[in-house]
Short mmCIF file of C-alpha atoms and ligand atoms in Angstrom, two decimals:
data_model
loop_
_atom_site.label_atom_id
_atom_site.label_comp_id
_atom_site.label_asym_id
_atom_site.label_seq_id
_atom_site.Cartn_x
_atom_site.Cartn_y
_atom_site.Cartn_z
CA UNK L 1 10.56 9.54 26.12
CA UNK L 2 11.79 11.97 23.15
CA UNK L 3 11.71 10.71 19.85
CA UNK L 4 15.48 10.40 19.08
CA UNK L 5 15.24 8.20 22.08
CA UNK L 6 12.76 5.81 21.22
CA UNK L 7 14.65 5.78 17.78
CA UNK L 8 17.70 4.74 19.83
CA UNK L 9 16.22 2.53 21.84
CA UNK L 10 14.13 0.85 18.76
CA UNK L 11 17.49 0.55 16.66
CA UNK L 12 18.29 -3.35 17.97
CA UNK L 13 14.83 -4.33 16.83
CA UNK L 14 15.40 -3.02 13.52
CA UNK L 15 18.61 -4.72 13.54
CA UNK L 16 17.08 -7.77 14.64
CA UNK L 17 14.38 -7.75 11.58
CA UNK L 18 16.61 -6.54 9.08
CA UNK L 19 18.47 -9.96 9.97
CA UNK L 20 15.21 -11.78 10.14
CA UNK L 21 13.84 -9.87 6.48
CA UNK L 22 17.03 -10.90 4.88
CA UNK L 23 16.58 -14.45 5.72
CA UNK L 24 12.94 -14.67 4.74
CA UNK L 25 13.14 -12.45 1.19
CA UNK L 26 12.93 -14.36 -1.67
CA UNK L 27 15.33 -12.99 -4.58
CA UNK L 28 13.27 -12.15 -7.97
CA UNK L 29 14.16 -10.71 -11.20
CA UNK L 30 11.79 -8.54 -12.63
CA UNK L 31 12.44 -9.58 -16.51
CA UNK L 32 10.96 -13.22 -15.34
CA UNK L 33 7.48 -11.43 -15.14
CA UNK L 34 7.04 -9.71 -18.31
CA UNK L 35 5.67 -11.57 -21.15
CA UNK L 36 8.02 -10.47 -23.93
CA UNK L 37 6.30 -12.13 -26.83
CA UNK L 38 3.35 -10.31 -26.62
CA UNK L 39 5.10 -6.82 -26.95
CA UNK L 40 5.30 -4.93 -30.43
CA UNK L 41 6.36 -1.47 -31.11
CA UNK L 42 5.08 1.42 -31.26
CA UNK L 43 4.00 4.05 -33.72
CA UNK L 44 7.49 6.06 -32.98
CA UNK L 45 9.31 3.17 -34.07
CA UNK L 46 6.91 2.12 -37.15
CA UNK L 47 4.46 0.03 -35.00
CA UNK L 48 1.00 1.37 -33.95
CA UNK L 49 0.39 3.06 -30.73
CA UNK L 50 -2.01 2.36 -28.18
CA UNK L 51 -5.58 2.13 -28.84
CA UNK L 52 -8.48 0.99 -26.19
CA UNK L 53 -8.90 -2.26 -27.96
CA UNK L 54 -5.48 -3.36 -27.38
CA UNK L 55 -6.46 -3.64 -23.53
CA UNK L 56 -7.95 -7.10 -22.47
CA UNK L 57 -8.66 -6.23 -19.17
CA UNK L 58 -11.97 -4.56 -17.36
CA UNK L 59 -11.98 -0.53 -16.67
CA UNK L 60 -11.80 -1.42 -12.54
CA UNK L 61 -8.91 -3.59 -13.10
CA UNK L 62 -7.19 -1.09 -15.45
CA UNK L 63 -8.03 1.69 -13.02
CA UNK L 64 -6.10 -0.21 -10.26
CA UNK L 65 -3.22 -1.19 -11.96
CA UNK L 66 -2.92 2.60 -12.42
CA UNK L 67 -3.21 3.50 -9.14
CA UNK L 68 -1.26 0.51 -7.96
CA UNK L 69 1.66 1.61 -10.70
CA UNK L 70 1.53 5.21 -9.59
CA UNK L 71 1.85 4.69 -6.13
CA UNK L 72 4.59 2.30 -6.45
CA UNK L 73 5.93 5.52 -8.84
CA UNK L 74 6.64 7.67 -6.13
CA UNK L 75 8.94 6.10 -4.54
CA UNK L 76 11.55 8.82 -4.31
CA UNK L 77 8.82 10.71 -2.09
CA UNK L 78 8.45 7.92 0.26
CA UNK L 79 12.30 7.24 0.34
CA UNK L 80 13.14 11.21 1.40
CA UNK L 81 9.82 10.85 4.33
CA UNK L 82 11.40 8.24 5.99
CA UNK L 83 15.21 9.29 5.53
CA UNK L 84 13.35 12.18 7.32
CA UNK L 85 11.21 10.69 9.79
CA UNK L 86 13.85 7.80 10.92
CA UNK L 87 17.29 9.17 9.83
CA UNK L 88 19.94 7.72 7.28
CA UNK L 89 22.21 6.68 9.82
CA UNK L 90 23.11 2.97 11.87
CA UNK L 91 20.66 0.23 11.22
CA UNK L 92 17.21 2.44 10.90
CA UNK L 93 19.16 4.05 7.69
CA UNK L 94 20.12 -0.13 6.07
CA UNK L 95 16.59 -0.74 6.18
CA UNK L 96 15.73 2.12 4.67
CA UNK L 97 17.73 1.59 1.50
CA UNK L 98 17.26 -2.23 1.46
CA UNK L 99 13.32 -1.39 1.79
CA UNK L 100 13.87 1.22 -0.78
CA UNK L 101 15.91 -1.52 -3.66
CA UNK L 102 13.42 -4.30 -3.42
CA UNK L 103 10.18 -1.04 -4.39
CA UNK L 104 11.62 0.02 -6.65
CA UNK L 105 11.43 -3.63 -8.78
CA UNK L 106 8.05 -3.28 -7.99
CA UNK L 107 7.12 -0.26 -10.24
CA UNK L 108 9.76 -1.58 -13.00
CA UNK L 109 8.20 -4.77 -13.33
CA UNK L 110 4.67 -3.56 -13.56
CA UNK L 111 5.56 -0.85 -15.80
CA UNK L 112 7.21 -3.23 -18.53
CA UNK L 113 4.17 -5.80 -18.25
CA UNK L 114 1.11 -3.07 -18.62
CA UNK L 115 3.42 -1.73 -21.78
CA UNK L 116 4.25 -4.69 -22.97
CA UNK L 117 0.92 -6.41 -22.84
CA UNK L 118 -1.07 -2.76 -23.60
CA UNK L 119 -3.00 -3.27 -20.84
CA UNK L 120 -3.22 0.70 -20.36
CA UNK L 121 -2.72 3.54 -22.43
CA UNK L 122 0.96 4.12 -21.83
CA UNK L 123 0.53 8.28 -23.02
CA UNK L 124 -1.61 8.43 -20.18
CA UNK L 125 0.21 6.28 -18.34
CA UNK L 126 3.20 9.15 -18.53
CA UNK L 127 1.41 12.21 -18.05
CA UNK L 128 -0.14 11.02 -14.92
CA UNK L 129 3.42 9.61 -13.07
CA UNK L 130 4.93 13.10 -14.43
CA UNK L 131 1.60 14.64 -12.33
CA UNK L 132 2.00 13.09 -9.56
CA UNK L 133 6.04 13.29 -8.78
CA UNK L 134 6.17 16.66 -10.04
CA UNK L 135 3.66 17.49 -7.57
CA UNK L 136 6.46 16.68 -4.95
CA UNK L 137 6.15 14.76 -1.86
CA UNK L 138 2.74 12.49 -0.51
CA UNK L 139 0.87 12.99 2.00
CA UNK L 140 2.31 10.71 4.97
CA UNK L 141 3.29 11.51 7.68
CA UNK L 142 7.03 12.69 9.06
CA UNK L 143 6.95 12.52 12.21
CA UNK L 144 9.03 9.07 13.36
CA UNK L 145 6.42 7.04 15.39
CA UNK L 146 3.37 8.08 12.73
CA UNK L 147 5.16 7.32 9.85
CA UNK L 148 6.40 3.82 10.71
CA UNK L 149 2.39 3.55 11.75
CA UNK L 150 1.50 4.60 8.93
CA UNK L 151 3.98 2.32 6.80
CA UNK L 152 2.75 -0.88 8.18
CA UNK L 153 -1.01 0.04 7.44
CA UNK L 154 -0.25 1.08 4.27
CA UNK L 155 2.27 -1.74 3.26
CA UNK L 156 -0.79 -4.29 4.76
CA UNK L 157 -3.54 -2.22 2.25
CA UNK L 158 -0.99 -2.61 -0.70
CA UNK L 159 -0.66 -6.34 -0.60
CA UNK L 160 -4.75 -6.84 -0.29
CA UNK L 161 -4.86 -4.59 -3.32
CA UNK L 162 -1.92 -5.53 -5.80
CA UNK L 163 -3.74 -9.18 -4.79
CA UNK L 164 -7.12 -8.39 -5.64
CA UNK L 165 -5.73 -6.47 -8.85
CA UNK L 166 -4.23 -9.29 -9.95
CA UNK L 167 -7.37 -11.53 -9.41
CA UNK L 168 -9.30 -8.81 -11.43
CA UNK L 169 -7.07 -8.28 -14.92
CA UNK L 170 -8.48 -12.19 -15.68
CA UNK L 171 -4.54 -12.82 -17.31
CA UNK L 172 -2.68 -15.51 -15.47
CA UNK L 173 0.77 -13.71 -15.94
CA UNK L 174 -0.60 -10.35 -14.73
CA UNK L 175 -1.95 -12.68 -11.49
CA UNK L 176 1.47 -13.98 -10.70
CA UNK L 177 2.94 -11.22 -10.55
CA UNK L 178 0.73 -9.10 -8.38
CA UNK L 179 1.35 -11.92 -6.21
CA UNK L 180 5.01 -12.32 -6.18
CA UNK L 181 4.88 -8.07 -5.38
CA UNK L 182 1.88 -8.68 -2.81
CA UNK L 183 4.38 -11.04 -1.02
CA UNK L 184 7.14 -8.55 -0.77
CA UNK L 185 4.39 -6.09 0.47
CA UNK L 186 3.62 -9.05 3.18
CA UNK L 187 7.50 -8.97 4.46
CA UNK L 188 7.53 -5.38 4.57
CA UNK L 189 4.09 -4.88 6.25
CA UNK L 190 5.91 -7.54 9.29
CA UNK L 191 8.92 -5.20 9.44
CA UNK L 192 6.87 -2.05 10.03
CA UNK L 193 4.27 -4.15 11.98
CA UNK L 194 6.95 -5.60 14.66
CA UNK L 195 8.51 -2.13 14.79
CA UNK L 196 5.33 -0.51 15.80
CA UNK L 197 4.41 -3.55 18.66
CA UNK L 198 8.24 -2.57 19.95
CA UNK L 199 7.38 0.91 20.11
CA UNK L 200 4.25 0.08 22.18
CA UNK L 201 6.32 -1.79 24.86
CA UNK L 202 8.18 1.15 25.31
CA UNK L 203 6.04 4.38 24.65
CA UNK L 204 2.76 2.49 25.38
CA UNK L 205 1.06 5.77 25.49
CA UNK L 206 2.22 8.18 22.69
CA UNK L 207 2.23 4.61 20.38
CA UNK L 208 -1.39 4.44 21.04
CA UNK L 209 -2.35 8.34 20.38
CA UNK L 210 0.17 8.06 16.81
CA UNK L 211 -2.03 4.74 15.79
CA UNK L 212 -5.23 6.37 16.73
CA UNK L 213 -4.45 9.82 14.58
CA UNK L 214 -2.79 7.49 11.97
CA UNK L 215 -6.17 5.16 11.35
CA UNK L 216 -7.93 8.02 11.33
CA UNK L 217 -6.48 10.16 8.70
CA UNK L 218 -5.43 7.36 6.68
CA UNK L 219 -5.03 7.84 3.04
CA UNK L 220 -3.45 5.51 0.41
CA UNK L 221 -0.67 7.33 -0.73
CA UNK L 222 -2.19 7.50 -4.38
CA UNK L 223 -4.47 10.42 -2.80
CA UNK L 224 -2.62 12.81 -4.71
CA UNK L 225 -3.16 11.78 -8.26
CA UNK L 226 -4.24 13.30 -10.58
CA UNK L 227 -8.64 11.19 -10.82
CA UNK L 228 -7.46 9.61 -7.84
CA UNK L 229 -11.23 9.91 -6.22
CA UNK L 230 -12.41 8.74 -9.53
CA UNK L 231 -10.43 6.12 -9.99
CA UNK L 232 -11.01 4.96 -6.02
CA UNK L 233 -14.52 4.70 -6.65
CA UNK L 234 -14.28 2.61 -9.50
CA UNK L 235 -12.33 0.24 -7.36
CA UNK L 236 -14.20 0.30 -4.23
CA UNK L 237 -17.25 -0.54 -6.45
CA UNK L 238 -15.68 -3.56 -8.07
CA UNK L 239 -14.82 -5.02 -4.36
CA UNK L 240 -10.33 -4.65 -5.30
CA UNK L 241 -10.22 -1.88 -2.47
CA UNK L 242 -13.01 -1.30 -0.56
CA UNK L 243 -14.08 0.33 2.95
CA UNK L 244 -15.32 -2.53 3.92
CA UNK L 245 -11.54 -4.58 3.34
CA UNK L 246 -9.87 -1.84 4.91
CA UNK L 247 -11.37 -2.20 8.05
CA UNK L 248 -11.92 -5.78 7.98
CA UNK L 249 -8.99 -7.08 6.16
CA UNK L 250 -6.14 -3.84 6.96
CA UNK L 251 -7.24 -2.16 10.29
CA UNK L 252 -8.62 -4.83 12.52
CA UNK L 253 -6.14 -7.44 11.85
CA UNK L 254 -3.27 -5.02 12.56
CA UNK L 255 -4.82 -3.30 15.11
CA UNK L 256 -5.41 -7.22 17.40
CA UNK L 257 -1.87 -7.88 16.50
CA UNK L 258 -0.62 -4.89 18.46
CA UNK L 259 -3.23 -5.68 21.12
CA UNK L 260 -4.26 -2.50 21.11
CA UNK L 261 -7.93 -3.54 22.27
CA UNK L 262 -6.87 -5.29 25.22
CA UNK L 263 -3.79 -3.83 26.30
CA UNK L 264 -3.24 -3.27 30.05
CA UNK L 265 -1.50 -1.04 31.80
CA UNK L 266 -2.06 2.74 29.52
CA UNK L 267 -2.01 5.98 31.09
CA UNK L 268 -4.71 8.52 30.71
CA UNK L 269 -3.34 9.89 27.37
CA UNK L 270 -3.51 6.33 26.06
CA UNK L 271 -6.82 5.57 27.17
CA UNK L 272 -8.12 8.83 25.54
CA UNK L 273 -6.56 7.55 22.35
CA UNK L 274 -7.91 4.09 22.73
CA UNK L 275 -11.41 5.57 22.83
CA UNK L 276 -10.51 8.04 19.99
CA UNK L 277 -9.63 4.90 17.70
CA UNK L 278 -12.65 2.82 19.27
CA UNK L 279 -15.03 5.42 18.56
CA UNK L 280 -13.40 5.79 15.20
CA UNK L 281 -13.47 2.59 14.00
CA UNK L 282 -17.06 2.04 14.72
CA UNK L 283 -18.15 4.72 12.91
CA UNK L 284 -15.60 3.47 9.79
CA UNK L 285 -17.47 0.05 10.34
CA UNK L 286 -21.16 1.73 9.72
CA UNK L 287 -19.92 3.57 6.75
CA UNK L 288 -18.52 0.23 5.20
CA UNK L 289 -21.79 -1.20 5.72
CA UNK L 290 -23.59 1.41 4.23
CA UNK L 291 -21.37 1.12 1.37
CA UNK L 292 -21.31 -2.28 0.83
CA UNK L 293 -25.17 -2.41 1.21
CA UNK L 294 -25.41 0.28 -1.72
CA UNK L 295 -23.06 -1.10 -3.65
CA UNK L 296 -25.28 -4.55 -3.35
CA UNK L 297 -29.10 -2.41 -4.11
CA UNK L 298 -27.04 -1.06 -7.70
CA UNK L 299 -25.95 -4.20 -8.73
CA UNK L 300 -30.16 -5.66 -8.19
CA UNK L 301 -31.31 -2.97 -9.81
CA UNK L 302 -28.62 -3.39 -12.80
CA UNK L 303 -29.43 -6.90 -12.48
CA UNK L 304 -33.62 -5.99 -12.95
CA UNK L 305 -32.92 -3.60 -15.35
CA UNK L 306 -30.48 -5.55 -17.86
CA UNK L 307 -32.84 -8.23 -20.68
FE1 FE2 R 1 5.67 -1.84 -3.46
FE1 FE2 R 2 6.26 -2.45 0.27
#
């Protein structure tokens, strides 16, 4: 099967979960998130600008939110790879624009409430989202059945960490709404999820070989900014994003939803892909180990080392 034929033949599913999106999508207005009182101008306007001691929260939490702002940021990029990948065109093309409406209150929102509360350096703030969308589009991929893959893995790793980022910044407001955005991560991660179980029902095969290449070369999309590696580290360290959630909290639970561990019936190309991702994943499993026991052997010796 060609791809503008599984696209065809997907389109009544997407029709079917755009209905079942729309009933399940909670309305929001971002201005209900943003504690206004707390804001106060700055120095262009006769207040004072930003200063490091203006920001309440901890350098992992503050390193997330920028990564978690950024990649919400490049939106545009995201919206052009899937007009790409899936075409503008009969139902694939209303989710596409629906999906596209409800991120983009996600970056507005956040924006006003890190410059409102001065939770980050807003200068900084600037010259890295000018980085990072002039540096055109991210690094997923465009081919149809990878990309919607690769949407519903990274829609799943976005709600885990706008959740955990919220959890870290210690400010109830800041909490509630990385939740209320984790939850519309949730609805889109189904979408994208359901999509990708149709597309194994009909292409059981070349489904399998996309979602083994996909887990193996996945990358948040914030890969491309400008500290990104930096700023990961930081995170994986303070437990918001770590190897160890990816594949325990992102991958596996995904990957036993599509059955793709005990799915019957694959050709040889699907097998060879189920062992690619098998083999894959248990080598991503050691490594999060290995992290997570490092991570653990710092903090004891920080913890021997400190009066
Ligand atoms: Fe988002
Ligand atoms: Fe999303």
């Amino acid at each position: 099967m060609q791809d503008v034929d599984l696209l065809m033949e997907l389109e009544p599913v997407v029709a079917e979960n755009i209905n079942r999106h729309l009933q399940v999508a909670r309305d929001w207005n971002p201005h209900d998130y943003v504690p206004w009182s707390q804001g106060r101008d700055y120095a262009l306007l006769g207040g004072q600008d930003w200063e490091p001691g203006d920001s309440t929260v901890g350098p992992a939490a503050r390193a997330s939110l920028i990564v978690n702002l950024l990649t919400e940021d490049n939106l545009p990029a995201y919206h052009h790879n899937l007009l790409t990948a899936l075409g503008s065109g009969g139902a694939w093309g209303e989710w596409i624009y629906r999906w596209t409406a409800e991120e983009a209150r996600h970056a507005m929102t956040l924006r006003d409430y890190l410059v409102v509360t001065r939770a980050v350096d807003p200068v900084d703030l600037e010259q890295r989202r000018m980085a990072l969308m002039a540096a055109g589009p991210a690094n997923e991929p465009v081919e149809m059945l990878p990309n919607v893959v690769y949407t519903a893995l990274q829609e799943l790793a976005t709600r885990l960490s706008h959740r955990n980022t919220g959890t870290a910044t210690g400010c109830q407001i800041g909490e509630q709404l990385l939740a209320r955005i984790a939850a519309d991560e949730n609805l889109h991660m189904l979408f994208y999820r359901n999509l990708v179980g149709a597309a194994l029902e009909l292409a059981p095969d070349r489904t399998m070989r996309a979602i083994a290449d996909v887990v193996r070369d996945f990358e948040m999309p914030g890969t491309g900014q400008p500290g990104f590696r930096r700023m990961a580290a930081e995170i994986a360290n303070s437990g918001i994003y770590d190897l160890r959630l990816h594949h325990d909290r992102v991958l596996m639970p995904i990957l036993r939803h599509w059955g793709v561990f005990d799915r019957t019936g694959l050709g040889p190309e699907g097998e060879a892909a189920r062992a690619d991702l098998s083999a894959f994943l248990h080598v991503l499993d050691a490594q999060a180990s290995r992290f997570v026991e490092r991570r653990e052997e710092r903090a004891a010796r920080k913890a021997l080392s400190s009066p």
